[in-house]
Amino acid sequence: MRIVLSTGGRWKKLRITVDRETLKRVKEMARKYGFRVDDAIKMLLRGDFIEDVPPEATDEAIEELKHKAEALKKELYELEGKWSPLKFKTYYLAMDNQNLAIQLSAMIAHNKRLRKSLGMGERDYSGLEEKIHYYLNFRETGRERGIQPRKRTE
């Protein structure tokens, strides 16, 4: 068989002749290890293969590793099946927490207005506001950014 390699140029081509026995052996090895024949030939020509094979790398050891990989894939799919519903549950819980934080923020604002209109003293809601910021996924509170709370004008 004749193999022609080209670099893309018009005149730059390399022609190699491979005897039938060698080509037959390359095809068998490619089929055995799951490569396409043309990819196997490219790897052989480039030298992209392992030259010093360790003595424990036998066909039986490779088959055993394939079986272990399949078992690990099955275990991965089982874990994925268990994890997927939990992921959705946590998403909906996070959405519920955000809704509750929004409602709590509105209630605090309403409480502040009522206390002001009734002439009552102010209360400190900083702990609740930190929780609201946490559940609304604000990375930093206003105080951490250097924003001071507004002073009330009466």
mmCIF file with all atom_site columns, N, CA and C in Angstrom, residues 26-53:
data_model
loop_
_atom_site.group_PDB
_atom_site.id
_atom_site.type_symbol
_atom_site.label_atom_id
_atom_site.label_alt_id
_atom_site.label_comp_id
_atom_site.label_asym_id
_atom_site.label_entity_id
_atom_site.label_seq_id
_atom_site.pdbx_PDB_ins_code
_atom_site.Cartn_x
_atom_site.Cartn_y
_atom_site.Cartn_z
_atom_site.occupancy
_atom_site.B_iso_or_equiv
_atom_site.pdbx_formal_charge
_atom_site.auth_seq_id
_atom_site.auth_comp_id
_atom_site.auth_asym_id
_atom_site.auth_atom_id
_atom_site.pdbx_PDB_model_num
ATOM 1  N N  . VAL A 1 26 ? -1.156  -3.571 11.388 1.00 0.00 ? 26 VAL A N  1
ATOM 2  C CA . VAL A 1 26 ? -1.608  -2.255 11.875 1.00 0.00 ? 26 VAL A CA 1
ATOM 3  C C  . VAL A 1 26 ? -3.133  -2.233 11.965 1.00 0.00 ? 26 VAL A C  1
ATOM 4  N N  . LYS A 1 27 ? -3.814  -2.788 10.958 1.00 0.00 ? 27 LYS A N  1
ATOM 5  C CA . LYS A 1 27 ? -5.284  -2.829 10.968 1.00 0.00 ? 27 LYS A CA 1
ATOM 6  C C  . LYS A 1 27 ? -5.804  -3.655 12.143 1.00 0.00 ? 27 LYS A C  1
ATOM 7  N N  . GLU A 1 28 ? -5.173  -4.798 12.393 1.00 0.00 ? 28 GLU A N  1
ATOM 8  C CA . GLU A 1 28 ? -5.600  -5.645 13.515 1.00 0.00 ? 28 GLU A CA 1
ATOM 9  C C  . GLU A 1 28 ? -5.421  -4.928 14.852 1.00 0.00 ? 28 GLU A C  1
ATOM 10 N N  . MET A 1 29 ? -4.266  -4.294 15.016 1.00 0.00 ? 29 MET A N  1
ATOM 11 C CA . MET A 1 29 ? -4.007  -3.584 16.276 1.00 0.00 ? 29 MET A CA 1
ATOM 12 C C  . MET A 1 29 ? -4.957  -2.398 16.453 1.00 0.00 ? 29 MET A C  1
ATOM 13 N N  . ALA A 1 30 ? -5.228  -1.695 15.361 1.00 0.00 ? 30 ALA A N  1
ATOM 14 C CA . ALA A 1 30 ? -6.141  -0.551 15.425 1.00 0.00 ? 30 ALA A CA 1
ATOM 15 C C  . ALA A 1 30 ? -7.543  -1.016 15.806 1.00 0.00 ? 30 ALA A C  1
ATOM 16 N N  . ARG A 1 31 ? -7.990  -2.106 15.199 1.00 0.00 ? 31 ARG A N  1
ATOM 17 C CA . ARG A 1 31 ? -9.314  -2.637 15.518 1.00 0.00 ? 31 ARG A CA 1
ATOM 18 C C  . ARG A 1 31 ? -9.364  -3.129 16.962 1.00 0.00 ? 31 ARG A C  1
ATOM 19 N N  . LYS A 1 32 ? -8.307  -3.785 17.401 1.00 0.00 ? 32 LYS A N  1
ATOM 20 C CA . LYS A 1 32 ? -8.244  -4.356 18.744 1.00 0.00 ? 32 LYS A CA 1
ATOM 21 C C  . LYS A 1 32 ? -8.332  -3.269 19.822 1.00 0.00 ? 32 LYS A C  1
ATOM 22 N N  . TYR A 1 33 ? -7.650  -2.149 19.600 1.00 0.00 ? 33 TYR A N  1
ATOM 23 C CA . TYR A 1 33 ? -7.610  -1.097 20.619 1.00 0.00 ? 33 TYR A CA 1
ATOM 24 C C  . TYR A 1 33 ? -8.549  0.070  20.334 1.00 0.00 ? 33 TYR A C  1
ATOM 25 N N  . GLY A 1 34 ? -9.384  -0.053 19.319 1.00 0.00 ? 34 GLY A N  1
ATOM 26 C CA . GLY A 1 34 ? -10.427 0.927  19.089 1.00 0.00 ? 34 GLY A CA 1
ATOM 27 C C  . GLY A 1 34 ? -9.990  2.190  18.368 1.00 0.00 ? 34 GLY A C  1
ATOM 28 N N  . PHE A 1 35 ? -8.956  2.110  17.541 1.00 0.00 ? 35 PHE A N  1
ATOM 29 C CA . PHE A 1 35 ? -8.518  3.254  16.745 1.00 0.00 ? 35 PHE A CA 1
ATOM 30 C C  . PHE A 1 35 ? -8.976  3.081  15.307 1.00 0.00 ? 35 PHE A C  1
ATOM 31 N N  . ARG A 1 36 ? -9.114  4.210  14.620 1.00 0.00 ? 36 ARG A N  1
ATOM 32 C CA . ARG A 1 36 ? -9.305  4.130  13.180 1.00 0.00 ? 36 ARG A CA 1
ATOM 33 C C  . ARG A 1 36 ? -7.947  3.828  12.554 1.00 0.00 ? 36 ARG A C  1
ATOM 34 N N  . VAL A 1 37 ? -7.950  3.174  11.422 1.00 0.00 ? 37 VAL A N  1
ATOM 35 C CA . VAL A 1 37 ? -6.693  2.759  10.792 1.00 0.00 ? 37 VAL A CA 1
ATOM 36 C C  . VAL A 1 37 ? -5.855  3.969  10.419 1.00 0.00 ? 37 VAL A C  1
ATOM 37 N N  . ASP A 1 38 ? -6.476  4.998  9.856  1.00 0.00 ? 38 ASP A N  1
ATOM 38 C CA . ASP A 1 38 ? -5.691  6.169  9.457  1.00 0.00 ? 38 ASP A CA 1
ATOM 39 C C  . ASP A 1 38 ? -5.097  6.886  10.669 1.00 0.00 ? 38 ASP A C  1
ATOM 40 N N  . ASP A 1 39 ? -5.842  6.913  11.801 1.00 0.00 ? 39 ASP A N  1
ATOM 41 C CA . ASP A 1 39 ? -5.284  7.508  13.019 1.00 0.00 ? 39 ASP A CA 1
ATOM 42 C C  . ASP A 1 39 ? -4.111  6.685  13.541 1.00 0.00 ? 39 ASP A C  1
ATOM 43 N N  . ALA A 1 40 ? -4.238  5.364  13.472 1.00 0.00 ? 40 ALA A N  1
ATOM 44 C CA . ALA A 1 40 ? -3.152  4.502  13.938 1.00 0.00 ? 40 ALA A CA 1
ATOM 45 C C  . ALA A 1 40 ? -1.895  4.708  13.084 1.00 0.00 ? 40 ALA A C  1
ATOM 46 N N  . ILE A 1 41 ? -2.073  4.829  11.781 1.00 0.00 ? 41 ILE A N  1
ATOM 47 C CA . ILE A 1 41 ? -0.923  5.057  10.900 1.00 0.00 ? 41 ILE A CA 1
ATOM 48 C C  . ILE A 1 41 ? -0.280  6.406  11.210 1.00 0.00 ? 41 ILE A C  1
ATOM 49 N N  . LYS A 1 42 ? -1.100  7.430  11.443 1.00 0.00 ? 42 LYS A N  1
ATOM 50 C CA . LYS A 1 42 ? -0.556  8.752  11.794 1.00 0.00 ? 42 LYS A CA 1
ATOM 51 C C  . LYS A 1 42 ? 0.241   8.690  13.090 1.00 0.00 ? 42 LYS A C  1
ATOM 52 N N  . MET A 1 43 ? -0.294  7.970  14.096 1.00 0.00 ? 43 MET A N  1
ATOM 53 C CA . MET A 1 43 ? 0.418   7.861  15.370 1.00 0.00 ? 43 MET A CA 1
ATOM 54 C C  . MET A 1 43 ? 1.745   7.136  15.188 1.00 0.00 ? 43 MET A C  1
ATOM 55 N N  . LEU A 1 44 ? 1.740   6.093  14.382 1.00 0.00 ? 44 LEU A N  1
ATOM 56 C CA . LEU A 1 44 ? 2.984   5.354  14.146 1.00 0.00 ? 44 LEU A CA 1
ATOM 57 C C  . LEU A 1 44 ? 4.015   6.218  13.435 1.00 0.00 ? 44 LEU A C  1
ATOM 58 N N  . LEU A 1 45 ? 3.573   7.003  12.466 1.00 0.00 ? 45 LEU A N  1
ATOM 59 C CA . LEU A 1 45 ? 4.509   7.837  11.717 1.00 0.00 ? 45 LEU A CA 1
ATOM 60 C C  . LEU A 1 45 ? 5.046   8.991  12.563 1.00 0.00 ? 45 LEU A C  1
ATOM 61 N N  . ARG A 1 46 ? 4.206   9.551  13.419 1.00 0.00 ? 46 ARG A N  1
ATOM 62 C CA . ARG A 1 46 ? 4.632   10.659 14.273 1.00 0.00 ? 46 ARG A CA 1
ATOM 63 C C  . ARG A 1 46 ? 5.403   10.181 15.495 1.00 0.00 ? 46 ARG A C  1
ATOM 64 N N  . GLY A 1 47 ? 5.201   8.956  15.881 1.00 0.00 ? 47 GLY A N  1
ATOM 65 C CA . GLY A 1 47 ? 5.836   8.445  17.089 1.00 0.00 ? 47 GLY A CA 1
ATOM 66 C C  . GLY A 1 47 ? 5.022   8.748  18.333 1.00 0.00 ? 47 GLY A C  1
ATOM 67 N N  . ASP A 1 48 ? 3.704   8.966  18.184 1.00 0.00 ? 48 ASP A N  1
ATOM 68 C CA . ASP A 1 48 ? 2.831   9.259  19.316 1.00 0.00 ? 48 ASP A CA 1
ATOM 69 C C  . ASP A 1 48 ? 2.356   7.978  19.984 1.00 0.00 ? 48 ASP A C  1
ATOM 70 N N  . PHE A 1 49 ? 3.254   7.122  20.351 1.00 0.00 ? 49 PHE A N  1
ATOM 71 C CA . PHE A 1 49 ? 2.878   5.884  21.019 1.00 0.00 ? 49 PHE A CA 1
ATOM 72 C C  . PHE A 1 49 ? 3.879   5.616  22.135 1.00 0.00 ? 49 PHE A C  1
ATOM 73 N N  . ILE A 1 50 ? 3.501   4.710  23.002 1.00 0.00 ? 50 ILE A N  1
ATOM 74 C CA . ILE A 1 50 ? 4.360   4.384  24.137 1.00 0.00 ? 50 ILE A CA 1
ATOM 75 C C  . ILE A 1 50 ? 5.431   3.420  23.660 1.00 0.00 ? 50 ILE A C  1
ATOM 76 N N  . GLU A 1 51 ? 6.673   3.796  23.885 1.00 0.00 ? 51 GLU A N  1
ATOM 77 C CA . GLU A 1 51 ? 7.761   2.938  23.430 1.00 0.00 ? 51 GLU A CA 1
ATOM 78 C C  . GLU A 1 51 ? 8.105   1.882  24.472 1.00 0.00 ? 51 GLU A C  1
ATOM 79 N N  . ASP A 1 52 ? 8.205   2.282  25.712 1.00 0.00 ? 52 ASP A N  1
ATOM 80 C CA . ASP A 1 52 ? 8.562   1.345  26.772 1.00 0.00 ? 52 ASP A CA 1
ATOM 81 C C  . ASP A 1 52 ? 7.288   0.945  27.517 1.00 0.00 ? 52 ASP A C  1
ATOM 82 N N  . VAL A 1 53 ? 6.743   -0.180 27.155 1.00 0.00 ? 53 VAL A N  1
ATOM 83 C CA . VAL A 1 53 ? 5.524   -0.665 27.776 1.00 0.00 ? 53 VAL A CA 1
ATOM 84 C C  . VAL A 1 53 ? 5.900   -1.394 29.051 1.00 0.00 ? 53 VAL A C  1
#
